[in-house]
Amino acid sequence: MLPDWLPWLLQVSDSAFPSGAYAHSLGLEELVQAGVVGDADALEAYLHRQVLPNLLALELPLLAHGHRCAAHGDLAGLQALDEELDAWKLAAELRAASRQLGSRRLALTQQLDADPLVSAYAARGAPCHHLAVCALELRHLPVEAAACAWAQQAIAGSATAAMKLMRLGQERCQGMIRRAVLALSPQLAAACQVPPHRAGWFNPLLEIASMRHAQAAERLFIS
Amino acid sequence: MKGHLHLTCALQGDGTSALRQQSFCAPFHLSKPHRDAGALVVNVVNPTAGLFDGDELELVAHVEPGARLVLTTPSAGRVYQSRSGRPAKVSQTVRAAADSFVEFLPEPLIPQAGAIYAQQTSLELAAGAELLFFEWLSPGRVASGEVFQYRQLAWQTDLQRDGRLLARERYCLEPSQPASLAALTDHFPQAHYLGCFWISPHPLPRAALAALEGPGVYLGWSPLAAGGWTAKALCADALTARRLLGGLRTAFYAAMEREPPSLGRF
């Protein structure tokens, strides 16, 4: 039997879903400019050495926590996580991108589906970080499915942004996404069990890249 | 060894800052505090070789309304190999009241081969308090060829102002899991990391910060979510890191229209 949530997940995960994510590289543009991620091999290394560990150690544990809050109707707990994300995102551009994506997604979600809990959250004046909104919007999914969707989106977002920044074809890009997701999948359930007070990851390189991108004279992406 | 340092810096009637209370035990020691450029400079000395597994140190500093405190260390903090598998733990809390100023500038942390270290820092500011906070993490004893050979560094820093969380960092670096170091080593193989928080009503000295760019420096700065700034840098080596740290300090003090108290090392 088809799970009730599958059509919703397919729609909101589709690249045609107008979340605005296509306009963000989330720091990658500056890393390419700086020569840290110079070619397709370096991009794949970046996905495995920086994007996946960040997902496993920080974002997925926090997403799972937000998912638990939302599934129990604990909007205060979800908002506390949302506000904590402001403090985690030290680079203003990454913080703004996350809020922008989340707010847009929340608005679209409200238009598509009358969901009193989503409407109640929208009325709270929370920062609406992308992660918190996804946790809310995907609360009817099993947590591992929600985490998988979030991870897929993060990996694909970096890889497809890179296609505009370096010589990288569609097939190579899709191969990278596939390998990254396969590498992540066996660790996904464990990441969802990490308590939020133990979540964390160190990425000054990406933070500095984002800080520098905010001051760049020329840029292709918003972040 | 379990040691503590508790101190309270207060504004005196003559407008100078002084230690109103102090309590410490080994391995902490305070050299004689002195005043310079309107602030009280306190050197926190660890006369032992450094930190060993099982050590638990607690530092709590209160800065009362109107007082100005510079808290620093005269030499690098060394963490030695853990033979028991236990970490050396350091907990540091700085509480700054309204209209006070505190600078926290320790020398670099040098985690040696096999070191296990856990550090927890809580910076709690009242509305109107000013803060200049630095941290410097070295890759190890580079001159001895010991680069990223520690076992584990667990780091947690919270910065709050008026009860609101402005910044949170939490991470665990384990060279046995190279991805945990990728953000350090992907730009400079022997990267020194500098982190800084600057909470002040003064405008950011953008031009002075931009002038600190140069070979061996990857530097960025950004506003925090609810006021204040952070600056972060990766540096190719220790000399570059020290030059940059001195430059950041000079730039932020100039922005605050104050002379930086002399520490004799920049």
GROMACS .gro file of C-alpha atoms in nm:
model
  489
    1MET     CA    1   0.000   0.000   0.000
    2LEU     CA    2   0.126   0.343  -0.094
    3PRO     CA    3   0.212   0.550   0.215
    4ASP     CA    4  -0.009   0.859   0.243
    5TRP     CA    5   0.292   1.084   0.273
    6LEU     CA    6   0.470   0.971  -0.043
    7PRO     CA    7   0.294   1.199  -0.296
    8TRP     CA    8   0.360   1.498  -0.068
    9LEU     CA    9   0.726   1.408  -0.032
   10LEU     CA   10   0.768   1.365  -0.406
   11GLN     CA   11   0.611   1.703  -0.470
   12VAL     CA   12   0.809   1.905  -0.217
   13SER     CA   13   1.134   1.727  -0.306
   14ASP     CA   14   1.095   1.783  -0.679
   15SER     CA   15   1.349   2.019  -0.829
   16ALA     CA   16   1.054   2.208  -0.981
   17PHE     CA   17   0.920   2.290  -0.633
   18PRO     CA   18   0.984   2.666  -0.612
   19SER     CA   19   1.168   2.682  -0.281
   20GLY     CA   20   1.436   2.909  -0.427
   21ALA     CA   21   1.715   2.666  -0.344
   22TYR     CA   22   1.855   2.690  -0.699
   23ALA     CA   23   1.978   3.042  -0.620
   24HIS     CA   24   2.204   2.931  -0.332
   25SER     CA   25   2.541   2.756  -0.331
   26LEU     CA   26   2.568   2.786   0.051
   27GLY     CA   27   2.933   2.886   0.046
   28LEU     CA   28   3.047   2.663  -0.237
   29GLU     CA   29   3.085   2.948  -0.487
   30GLU     CA   30   3.356   3.112  -0.275
   31LEU     CA   31   3.530   2.779  -0.215
   32VAL     CA   32   3.548   2.733  -0.593
   33GLN     CA   33   3.674   3.091  -0.634
   34ALA     CA   34   3.938   3.031  -0.367
   35GLY     CA   35   4.057   2.716  -0.542
   36VAL     CA   36   3.968   2.490  -0.250
   37VAL     CA   37   3.713   2.305  -0.464
   38GLY     CA   38   3.870   2.330  -0.806
   39ASP     CA   39   3.734   2.043  -1.011
   40ALA     CA   40   3.492   1.751  -1.009
   41ASP     CA   41   3.721   1.530  -0.802
   42ALA     CA   42   3.761   1.803  -0.541
   43LEU     CA   43   3.384   1.853  -0.540
   44GLU     CA   44   3.324   1.487  -0.468
   45ALA     CA   45   3.582   1.500  -0.190
   46TYR     CA   46   3.407   1.809  -0.053
   47LEU     CA   47   3.075   1.624  -0.048
   48HIS     CA   48   3.224   1.330   0.141
   49ARG     CA   49   3.459   1.521   0.375
   50GLN     CA   50   3.244   1.821   0.458
   51VAL     CA   51   2.881   1.797   0.349
   52LEU     CA   52   2.810   1.441   0.467
   53PRO     CA   53   2.981   1.475   0.807
   54ASN     CA   54   2.796   1.802   0.865
   55LEU     CA   55   2.469   1.625   0.790
   56LEU     CA   56   2.547   1.328   1.012
   57ALA     CA   57   2.691   1.516   1.308
   58LEU     CA   58   2.481   1.832   1.313
   59GLU     CA   59   2.187   1.868   1.079
   60LEU     CA   60   2.026   1.525   1.093
   61PRO     CA   61   2.030   1.506   1.474
   62LEU     CA   62   1.872   1.853   1.490
   63LEU     CA   63   1.623   1.767   1.217
   64ALA     CA   64   1.524   1.451   1.403
   65HIS     CA   65   1.478   1.655   1.721
   66GLY     CA   66   1.261   1.906   1.535
   67HIS     CA   67   1.066   1.621   1.379
   68ARG     CA   68   0.995   1.475   1.723
   69CYS     CA   69   0.880   1.815   1.850
   70ALA     CA   70   0.654   1.867   1.548
   71ALA     CA   71   0.513   1.515   1.559
   72HIS     CA   72   0.410   1.575   1.921
   73GLY     CA   73   0.265   1.917   1.844
   74ASP     CA   74   0.536   2.080   2.055
   75LEU     CA   75   0.564   2.408   1.867
   76ALA     CA   76   0.749   2.577   2.153
   77GLY     CA   77   1.018   2.308   2.132
   78LEU     CA   78   1.038   2.349   1.756
   79GLN     CA   79   1.067   2.726   1.790
   80ALA     CA   80   1.344   2.686   2.048
   81LEU     CA   81   1.534   2.475   1.794
   82ASP     CA   82   1.458   2.731   1.525
   83GLU     CA   83   1.602   3.009   1.742
   84GLU     CA   84   1.904   2.796   1.832
   85LEU     CA   85   1.976   2.761   1.460
   86ASP     CA   86   2.026   3.138   1.448
   87ALA     CA   87   2.311   3.090   1.695
   88TRP     CA   88   2.460   2.791   1.512
   89LYS     CA   89   2.477   2.975   1.181
   90LEU     CA   90   2.754   3.224   1.250
   91ALA     CA   91   2.788   3.337   0.889
   92ALA     CA   92   2.512   3.587   0.819
   93GLU     CA   93   2.470   3.480   0.459
   94LEU     CA   94   2.414   3.114   0.552
   95ARG     CA   95   2.175   3.224   0.825
   96ALA     CA   96   1.979   3.446   0.587
   97ALA     CA   97   1.970   3.176   0.319
   98SER     CA   98   1.834   2.924   0.566
   99ARG     CA   99   1.566   3.166   0.686
  100GLN     CA  100   1.475   3.265   0.331
  101LEU     CA  101   1.440   2.906   0.212
  102GLY     CA  102   1.244   2.810   0.520
  103SER     CA  103   1.005   3.105   0.507
  104ARG     CA  104   0.936   3.048   0.140
  105ARG     CA  105   0.876   2.680   0.199
  106LEU     CA  106   0.644   2.749   0.488
  107ALA     CA  107   0.439   2.993   0.279
  108LEU     CA  108   0.410   2.744  -0.006
  109THR     CA  109   0.320   2.464   0.228
  110GLN     CA  110   0.037   2.670   0.373
  111GLN     CA  111  -0.098   2.740   0.027
  112LEU     CA  112  -0.088   2.377  -0.078
  113ASP     CA  113  -0.234   2.211   0.227
  114ALA     CA  114  -0.455   2.342   0.505
  115ASP     CA  115  -0.261   2.228   0.807
  116PRO     CA  116  -0.354   2.397   1.137
  117LEU     CA  117  -0.021   2.313   1.297
  118VAL     CA  118   0.174   2.470   1.010
  119SER     CA  119  -0.048   2.778   1.026
  120ALA     CA  120  -0.004   2.799   1.402
  121TYR     CA  121   0.374   2.782   1.361
  122ALA     CA  122   0.370   3.050   1.091
  123ALA     CA  123   0.186   3.278   1.334
  124ARG     CA  124   0.449   3.243   1.609
  125GLY     CA  125   0.704   3.475   1.451
  126ALA     CA  126   0.979   3.212   1.461
  127PRO     CA  127   1.292   3.256   1.247
  128CYS     CA  128   1.164   2.980   1.012
  129HIS     CA  129   1.498   2.818   0.932
  130HIS     CA  130   1.476   2.570   0.649
  131LEU     CA  131   1.557   2.276   0.876
  132ALA     CA  132   1.284   2.363   1.127
  133VAL     CA  133   1.024   2.412   0.855
  134CYS     CA  134   1.116   2.081   0.690
  135ALA     CA  135   1.090   1.906   1.025
  136LEU     CA  136   0.741   2.048   1.063
  137GLU     CA  137   0.629   1.986   0.708
  138LEU     CA  138   0.761   1.629   0.702
  139ARG     CA  139   0.642   1.532   1.050
  140HIS     CA  140   0.399   1.272   0.913
  141LEU     CA  141   0.689   1.079   0.758
  142PRO     CA  142   0.899   0.828   0.950
  143VAL     CA  143   1.193   1.028   1.085
  144GLU     CA  144   1.445   0.837   0.874
  145ALA     CA  145   1.248   0.919   0.559
  146ALA     CA  146   1.240   1.287   0.653
  147ALA     CA  147   1.614   1.277   0.725
  148CYS     CA  148   1.681   1.105   0.395
  149ALA     CA  149   1.482   1.372   0.209
  150TRP     CA  150   1.673   1.649   0.387
  151ALA     CA  151   2.009   1.488   0.314
  152GLN     CA  152   1.924   1.423  -0.049
  153GLN     CA  153   1.826   1.787  -0.087
  154ALA     CA  154   2.151   1.910   0.071
  155ILE     CA  155   2.372   1.684  -0.137
  156ALA     CA  156   2.190   1.750  -0.463
  157GLY     CA  157   2.185   2.124  -0.390
  158SER     CA  158   2.565   2.140  -0.361
  159ALA     CA  159   2.625   1.915  -0.661
  160THR     CA  160   2.386   2.094  -0.894
  161ALA     CA  161   2.513   2.436  -0.784
  162ALA     CA  162   2.861   2.317  -0.878
  163MET     CA  163   2.747   2.257  -1.236
  164LYS     CA  164   2.724   2.634  -1.274
  165LEU     CA  165   3.065   2.689  -1.116
  166MET     CA  166   3.293   2.436  -1.286
  167ARG     CA  167   3.312   2.195  -1.577
  168LEU     CA  168   3.079   1.924  -1.458
  169GLY     CA  169   2.832   1.728  -1.667
  170GLN     CA  170   2.487   1.602  -1.571
  171GLU     CA  171   2.590   1.237  -1.558
  172ARG     CA  172   2.896   1.300  -1.342
  173CYS     CA  173   2.685   1.518  -1.114
  174GLN     CA  174   2.416   1.252  -1.072
  175GLY     CA  175   2.682   0.987  -1.011
  176MET     CA  176   2.826   1.199  -0.732
  177ILE     CA  177   2.486   1.247  -0.573
  178ARG     CA  178   2.420   0.874  -0.590
  179ARG     CA  179   2.753   0.780  -0.433
  180ALA     CA  180   2.714   1.037  -0.159
  181VAL     CA  181   2.365   0.919  -0.069
  182LEU     CA  182   2.481   0.558  -0.067
  183ALA     CA  183   2.766   0.649   0.166
  184LEU     CA  184   2.530   0.833   0.398
  185SER     CA  185   2.239   0.589   0.407
  186PRO     CA  186   2.385   0.324   0.642
  187GLN     CA  187   2.458   0.593   0.901
  188LEU     CA  188   2.133   0.782   0.872
  189ALA     CA  189   1.928   0.601   1.136
  190ALA     CA  190   2.205   0.635   1.394
  191ALA     CA  191   2.238   1.007   1.320
  192CYS     CA  192   1.867   1.049   1.395
  193GLN     CA  193   1.927   0.902   1.742
  194VAL     CA  194   2.200   1.152   1.839
  195PRO     CA  195   2.053   1.374   2.114
  196PRO     CA  196   2.048   1.743   2.022
  197HIS     CA  197   2.284   1.840   2.303
  198ARG     CA  198   2.551   1.621   2.143
  199ALA     CA  199   2.502   1.748   1.789
  200GLY     CA  200   2.780   1.959   1.644
  201TRP     CA  201   3.030   1.999   1.366
  202PHE     CA  202   3.336   2.210   1.292
  203ASN     CA  203   3.352   2.383   0.958
  204PRO     CA  204   3.533   2.714   0.979
  205LEU     CA  205   3.635   2.678   0.615
  206LEU     CA  206   3.276   2.691   0.492
  207GLU     CA  207   3.186   2.962   0.743
  208ILE     CA  208   3.475   3.181   0.631
  209ALA     CA  209   3.391   3.110   0.267
  210SER     CA  210   3.035   3.225   0.326
  211MET     CA  211   3.152   3.535   0.513
  212ARG     CA  212   3.379   3.624   0.221
  213HIS     CA  213   3.110   3.550  -0.035
  214ALA     CA  214   2.888   3.809   0.133
  215GLN     CA  215   3.149   4.074   0.046
  216ALA     CA  216   3.240   3.952  -0.302
  217ALA     CA  217   3.221   4.210  -0.579
  218GLU     CA  218   3.083   3.957  -0.827
  219ARG     CA  219   2.876   3.653  -0.755
  220LEU     CA  220   2.642   3.415  -0.927
  221PHE     CA  221   2.456   3.282  -0.624
  222ILE     CA  222   2.281   3.463  -0.340
  223SER     CA  223   2.481   3.260  -0.089
  224MET     CA  224   4.453   1.761   3.943
  225LYS     CA  225   4.141   1.963   4.014
  226GLY     CA  226   4.189   2.337   4.020
  227HIS     CA  227   3.981   2.647   4.017
  228LEU     CA  228   4.014   3.017   3.962
  229HIS     CA  229   3.727   3.241   4.064
  230LEU     CA  230   3.770   3.614   4.039
  231THR     CA  231   3.558   3.925   4.046
  232CYS     CA  232   3.673   4.246   3.886
  233ALA     CA  233   3.506   4.561   4.017
  234LEU     CA  234   3.511   4.931   3.943
  235GLN     CA  235   3.662   5.128   4.231
  236GLY     CA  236   3.568   5.474   4.351
  237ASP     CA  237   3.864   5.630   4.169
  238GLY     CA  238   3.746   5.489   3.837
  239THR     CA  239   4.003   5.213   3.815
  240SER     CA  240   3.934   4.840   3.798
  241ALA     CA  241   4.059   4.599   4.061
  242LEU     CA  242   4.008   4.242   4.177
  243ARG     CA  243   3.746   4.253   4.448
  244GLN     CA  244   3.755   3.880   4.510
  245GLN     CA  245   3.986   3.605   4.405
  246SER     CA  246   4.013   3.240   4.488
  247PHE     CA  247   4.241   2.994   4.317
  248CYS     CA  248   4.429   2.676   4.370
  249ALA     CA  249   4.689   2.479   4.178
  250PRO     CA  250   4.750   2.456   3.895
  251PHE     CA  251   4.612   2.810   3.863
  252HIS     CA  252   4.823   3.099   3.973
  253LEU     CA  253   4.771   3.471   3.922
  254SER     CA  254   5.068   3.689   3.847
  255LYS     CA  255   5.036   4.036   3.997
  256PRO     CA  256   4.757   4.211   3.806
  257HIS     CA  257   4.847   4.550   3.666
  258ARG     CA  258   4.661   4.837   3.507
  259ASP     CA  259   4.725   4.948   3.156
  260ALA     CA  260   4.526   5.165   2.916
  261GLY     CA  261   4.239   5.186   3.162
  262ALA     CA  262   4.196   4.811   3.213
  263LEU     CA  263   4.309   4.561   3.470
  264VAL     CA  264   4.536   4.304   3.305
  265VAL     CA  265   4.531   3.963   3.473
  266ASN     CA  266   4.772   3.694   3.362
  267VAL     CA  267   4.647   3.347   3.444
  268VAL     CA  268   4.951   3.129   3.491
  269ASN     CA  269   4.972   2.753   3.492
  270PRO     CA  270   5.315   2.687   3.644
  271THR     CA  271   5.293   2.315   3.571
  272ALA     CA  272   5.402   2.171   3.237
  273GLY     CA  273   5.045   2.175   3.111
  274LEU     CA  274   4.727   1.971   3.122
  275PHE     CA  275   4.720   1.597   3.177
  276ASP     CA  276   4.443   1.338   3.153
  277GLY     CA  277   4.208   1.357   3.447
  278ASP     CA  278   4.281   1.725   3.513
  279GLU     CA  279   3.967   1.929   3.572
  280LEU     CA  280   4.005   2.305   3.577
  281GLU     CA  281   3.737   2.563   3.631
  282LEU     CA  282   3.771   2.933   3.563
  283VAL     CA  283   3.491   3.173   3.653
  284ALA     CA  284   3.537   3.546   3.602
  285HIS     CA  285   3.280   3.810   3.696
  286VAL     CA  286   3.321   4.161   3.566
  287GLU     CA  287   3.105   4.407   3.757
  288PRO     CA  288   2.933   4.718   3.614
  289GLY     CA  289   3.178   4.965   3.468
  290ALA     CA  290   3.488   4.749   3.527
  291ARG     CA  291   3.740   4.668   3.254
  292LEU     CA  292   3.927   4.339   3.261
  293VAL     CA  293   4.181   4.178   3.027
  294LEU     CA  294   4.221   3.811   3.102
  295THR     CA  295   4.516   3.648   2.931
  296THR     CA  296   4.781   3.380   2.967
  297PRO     CA  297   5.157   3.432   2.939
  298SER     CA  298   5.227   3.110   2.750
  299ALA     CA  299   5.066   2.845   2.537
  300GLY     CA  300   4.834   2.591   2.693
  301ARG     CA  301   4.978   2.245   2.637
  302VAL     CA  302   4.774   1.930   2.659
  303TYR     CA  303   4.979   1.613   2.698
  304GLN     CA  304   4.917   1.257   2.588
  305SER     CA  305   4.635   1.088   2.773
  306ARG     CA  306   4.770   0.765   2.921
  307SER     CA  307   4.445   0.667   3.092
  308GLY     CA  308   4.212   0.742   2.803
  309ARG     CA  309   4.046   1.014   3.008
  310PRO     CA  310   4.033   1.376   2.891
  311ALA     CA  311   4.175   1.685   3.049
  312LYS     CA  312   3.875   1.910   3.109
  313VAL     CA  313   3.857   2.288   3.124
  314SER     CA  314   3.542   2.483   3.202
  315GLN     CA  315   3.554   2.860   3.164
  316THR     CA  316   3.275   3.104   3.237
  317VAL     CA  317   3.291   3.478   3.189
  318ARG     CA  318   3.005   3.691   3.319
  319ALA     CA  319   3.012   4.058   3.227
  320ALA     CA  320   2.771   4.311   3.376
  321ALA     CA  321   2.625   4.618   3.209
  322ASP     CA  322   2.877   4.880   3.097
  323SER     CA  323   3.171   4.650   3.165
  324PHE     CA  324   3.438   4.539   2.921
  325VAL     CA  325   3.621   4.211   2.914
  326GLU     CA  326   3.889   4.087   2.679
  327PHE     CA  327   3.972   3.716   2.689
  328LEU     CA  328   4.290   3.637   2.505
  329PRO     CA  329   4.466   3.311   2.590
  330GLU     CA  330   4.780   3.203   2.411
  331PRO     CA  331   4.734   2.911   2.168
  332LEU     CA  332   4.621   2.570   2.276
  333ILE     CA  333   4.877   2.310   2.169
  334PRO     CA  334   4.735   1.958   2.185
  335GLN     CA  335   5.023   1.714   2.174
  336ALA     CA  336   5.025   1.364   2.030
  337GLY     CA  337   4.770   1.143   2.204
  338ALA     CA  338   4.605   1.432   2.390
  339ILE     CA  339   4.237   1.415   2.483
  340TYR     CA  340   4.088   1.748   2.580
  341ALA     CA  341   3.739   1.883   2.649
  342GLN     CA  342   3.672   2.254   2.679
  343GLN     CA  343   3.348   2.424   2.768
  344THR     CA  344   3.320   2.801   2.748
  345SER     CA  345   3.023   3.010   2.851
  346LEU     CA  346   3.026   3.383   2.780
  347GLU     CA  347   2.734   3.553   2.954
  348LEU     CA  348   2.693   3.922   2.891
  349ALA     CA  349   2.442   4.164   3.032
  350ALA     CA  350   2.293   4.420   2.795
  351GLY     CA  351   2.550   4.693   2.742
  352ALA     CA  352   2.855   4.477   2.823
  353GLU     CA  353   3.141   4.475   2.573
  354LEU     CA  354   3.344   4.168   2.488
  355LEU     CA  355   3.651   4.088   2.285
  356PHE     CA  356   3.710   3.713   2.287
  357PHE     CA  357   3.981   3.519   2.108
  358GLU     CA  358   4.071   3.155   2.078
  359TRP     CA  359   4.365   3.001   1.895
  360LEU     CA  360   4.388   2.633   1.820
  361SER     CA  361   4.720   2.506   1.690
  362PRO     CA  362   4.768   2.176   1.505
  363GLY     CA  363   5.020   2.050   1.763
  364ARG     CA  364   5.396   2.068   1.811
  365VAL     CA  365   5.468   2.155   1.451
  366ALA     CA  366   5.842   2.211   1.504
  367SER     CA  367   5.867   1.853   1.630
  368GLY     CA  368   5.676   1.721   1.331
  369GLU     CA  369   5.372   1.656   1.549
  370VAL     CA  370   5.080   1.781   1.341
  371PHE     CA  371   4.722   1.678   1.418
  372GLN     CA  372   4.833   1.380   1.624
  373TYR     CA  373   4.609   1.443   1.922
  374ARG     CA  374   4.333   1.190   1.987
  375GLN     CA  375   4.035   1.412   2.050
  376LEU     CA  376   3.940   1.772   2.112
  377ALA     CA  377   3.583   1.831   2.225
  378TRP     CA  378   3.488   2.196   2.215
  379GLN     CA  379   3.178   2.383   2.318
  380THR     CA  380   3.128   2.757   2.327
  381ASP     CA  381   2.809   2.948   2.403
  382LEU     CA  382   2.781   3.324   2.382
  383GLN     CA  383   2.475   3.486   2.537
  384ARG     CA  384   2.372   3.844   2.584
  385ASP     CA  385   2.087   3.944   2.808
  386GLY     CA  386   1.979   3.579   2.818
  387ARG     CA  387   1.965   3.538   2.441
  388LEU     CA  388   2.195   3.289   2.271
  389LEU     CA  389   2.402   3.477   2.013
  390ALA     CA  390   2.642   3.204   1.907
  391ARG     CA  391   2.687   2.835   1.969
  392GLU     CA  392   2.976   2.616   1.860
  393ARG     CA  393   3.015   2.251   1.943
  394TYR     CA  394   3.248   2.007   1.775
  395CYS     CA  395   3.475   1.715   1.821
  396LEU     CA  396   3.803   1.688   1.631
  397GLU     CA  397   3.950   1.342   1.597
  398PRO     CA  398   4.243   1.298   1.360
  399SER     CA  399   4.155   0.928   1.341
  400GLN     CA  400   3.850   1.051   1.149
  401PRO     CA  401   4.012   1.278   0.889
  402ALA     CA  402   3.681   1.433   0.783
  403SER     CA  403   3.663   1.603   1.122
  404LEU     CA  404   3.977   1.798   1.028
  405ALA     CA  405   3.890   1.860   0.662
  406ALA     CA  406   3.778   2.214   0.730
  407LEU     CA  407   4.124   2.287   0.873
  408THR     CA  408   4.350   2.093   0.641
  409ASP     CA  409   4.177   2.145   0.305
  410HIS     CA  410   4.309   2.500   0.282
  411PHE     CA  411   4.635   2.482   0.478
  412PRO     CA  412   4.777   2.139   0.570
  413GLN     CA  413   4.904   2.266   0.907
  414ALA     CA  414   4.629   2.519   0.969
  415HIS     CA  415   4.609   2.725   1.285
  416TYR     CA  416   4.252   2.828   1.366
  417LEU     CA  417   4.164   3.166   1.512
  418GLY     CA  418   3.816   3.246   1.638
  419CYS     CA  419   3.695   3.579   1.769
  420PHE     CA  420   3.376   3.736   1.903
  421TRP     CA  421   3.344   4.111   1.929
  422ILE     CA  422   3.038   4.249   2.106
  423SER     CA  423   3.039   4.626   2.099
  424PRO     CA  424   2.816   4.913   1.989
  425HIS     CA  425   3.098   5.052   1.774
  426PRO     CA  426   3.097   5.003   1.397
  427LEU     CA  427   3.301   4.719   1.255
  428PRO     CA  428   3.645   4.831   1.133
  429ARG     CA  429   3.595   4.682   0.786
  430ALA     CA  430   3.886   4.854   0.615
  431ALA     CA  431   4.128   4.759   0.891
  432LEU     CA  432   4.012   4.398   0.879
  433ALA     CA  433   4.038   4.384   0.501
  434ALA     CA  434   4.396   4.510   0.531
  435LEU     CA  435   4.482   4.198   0.733
  436GLU     CA  436   4.430   3.973   0.431
  437GLY     CA  437   4.748   3.832   0.287
  438PRO     CA  438   4.939   3.518   0.200
  439GLY     CA  439   4.872   3.237   0.441
  440VAL     CA  440   4.555   3.397   0.577
  441TYR     CA  441   4.196   3.296   0.500
  442LEU     CA  442   3.987   3.543   0.697
  443GLY     CA  443   3.618   3.621   0.720
  444TRP     CA  444   3.389   3.822   0.946
  445SER     CA  445   3.017   3.840   0.988
  446PRO     CA  446   2.747   3.994   1.204
  447LEU     CA  447   2.587   3.759   1.457
  448ALA     CA  448   2.212   3.706   1.458
  449ALA     CA  449   2.131   3.953   1.734
  450GLY     CA  450   2.419   4.200   1.746
  451GLY     CA  451   2.794   4.171   1.765
  452TRP     CA  452   3.040   4.018   1.525
  453THR     CA  453   3.248   3.710   1.474
  454ALA     CA  454   3.575   3.683   1.286
  455LYS     CA  455   3.733   3.354   1.194
  456ALA     CA  456   4.057   3.272   1.022
  457LEU     CA  457   4.266   2.983   0.906
  458CYS     CA  458   4.638   3.057   0.898
  459ALA     CA  459   4.917   2.867   0.727
  460ASP     CA  460   5.148   2.874   1.030
  461ALA     CA  461   5.197   3.006   1.382
  462LEU     CA  462   5.380   3.325   1.284
  463THR     CA  463   5.102   3.421   1.046
  464ALA     CA  464   4.844   3.342   1.314
  465ARG     CA  465   5.024   3.560   1.570
  466ARG     CA  466   5.053   3.851   1.327
  467LEU     CA  467   4.685   3.820   1.241
  468LEU     CA  468   4.579   3.797   1.604
  469GLY     CA  469   4.776   4.114   1.680
  470GLY     CA  470   4.620   4.285   1.381
  471LEU     CA  471   4.267   4.185   1.480
  472ARG     CA  472   4.324   4.308   1.834
  473THR     CA  473   4.462   4.642   1.713
  474ALA     CA  474   4.174   4.687   1.470
  475PHE     CA  475   3.902   4.615   1.726
  476TYR     CA  476   4.059   4.839   1.992
  477ALA     CA  477   4.093   5.119   1.737
  478ALA     CA  478   3.725   5.077   1.653
  479MET     CA  479   3.645   5.110   2.025
  480GLU     CA  480   3.860   5.427   2.029
  481ARG     CA  481   4.084   5.284   2.299
  482GLU     CA  482   4.447   5.189   2.334
  483PRO     CA  483   4.499   4.814   2.362
  484PRO     CA  484   4.658   4.725   2.696
  485SER     CA  485   5.011   4.604   2.632
  486LEU     CA  486   5.061   4.231   2.657
  487GLY     CA  487   5.422   4.245   2.538
  488ARG     CA  488   5.379   3.987   2.266
  489PHE     CA  489   5.247   4.158   1.951
   0.00000   0.00000   0.00000
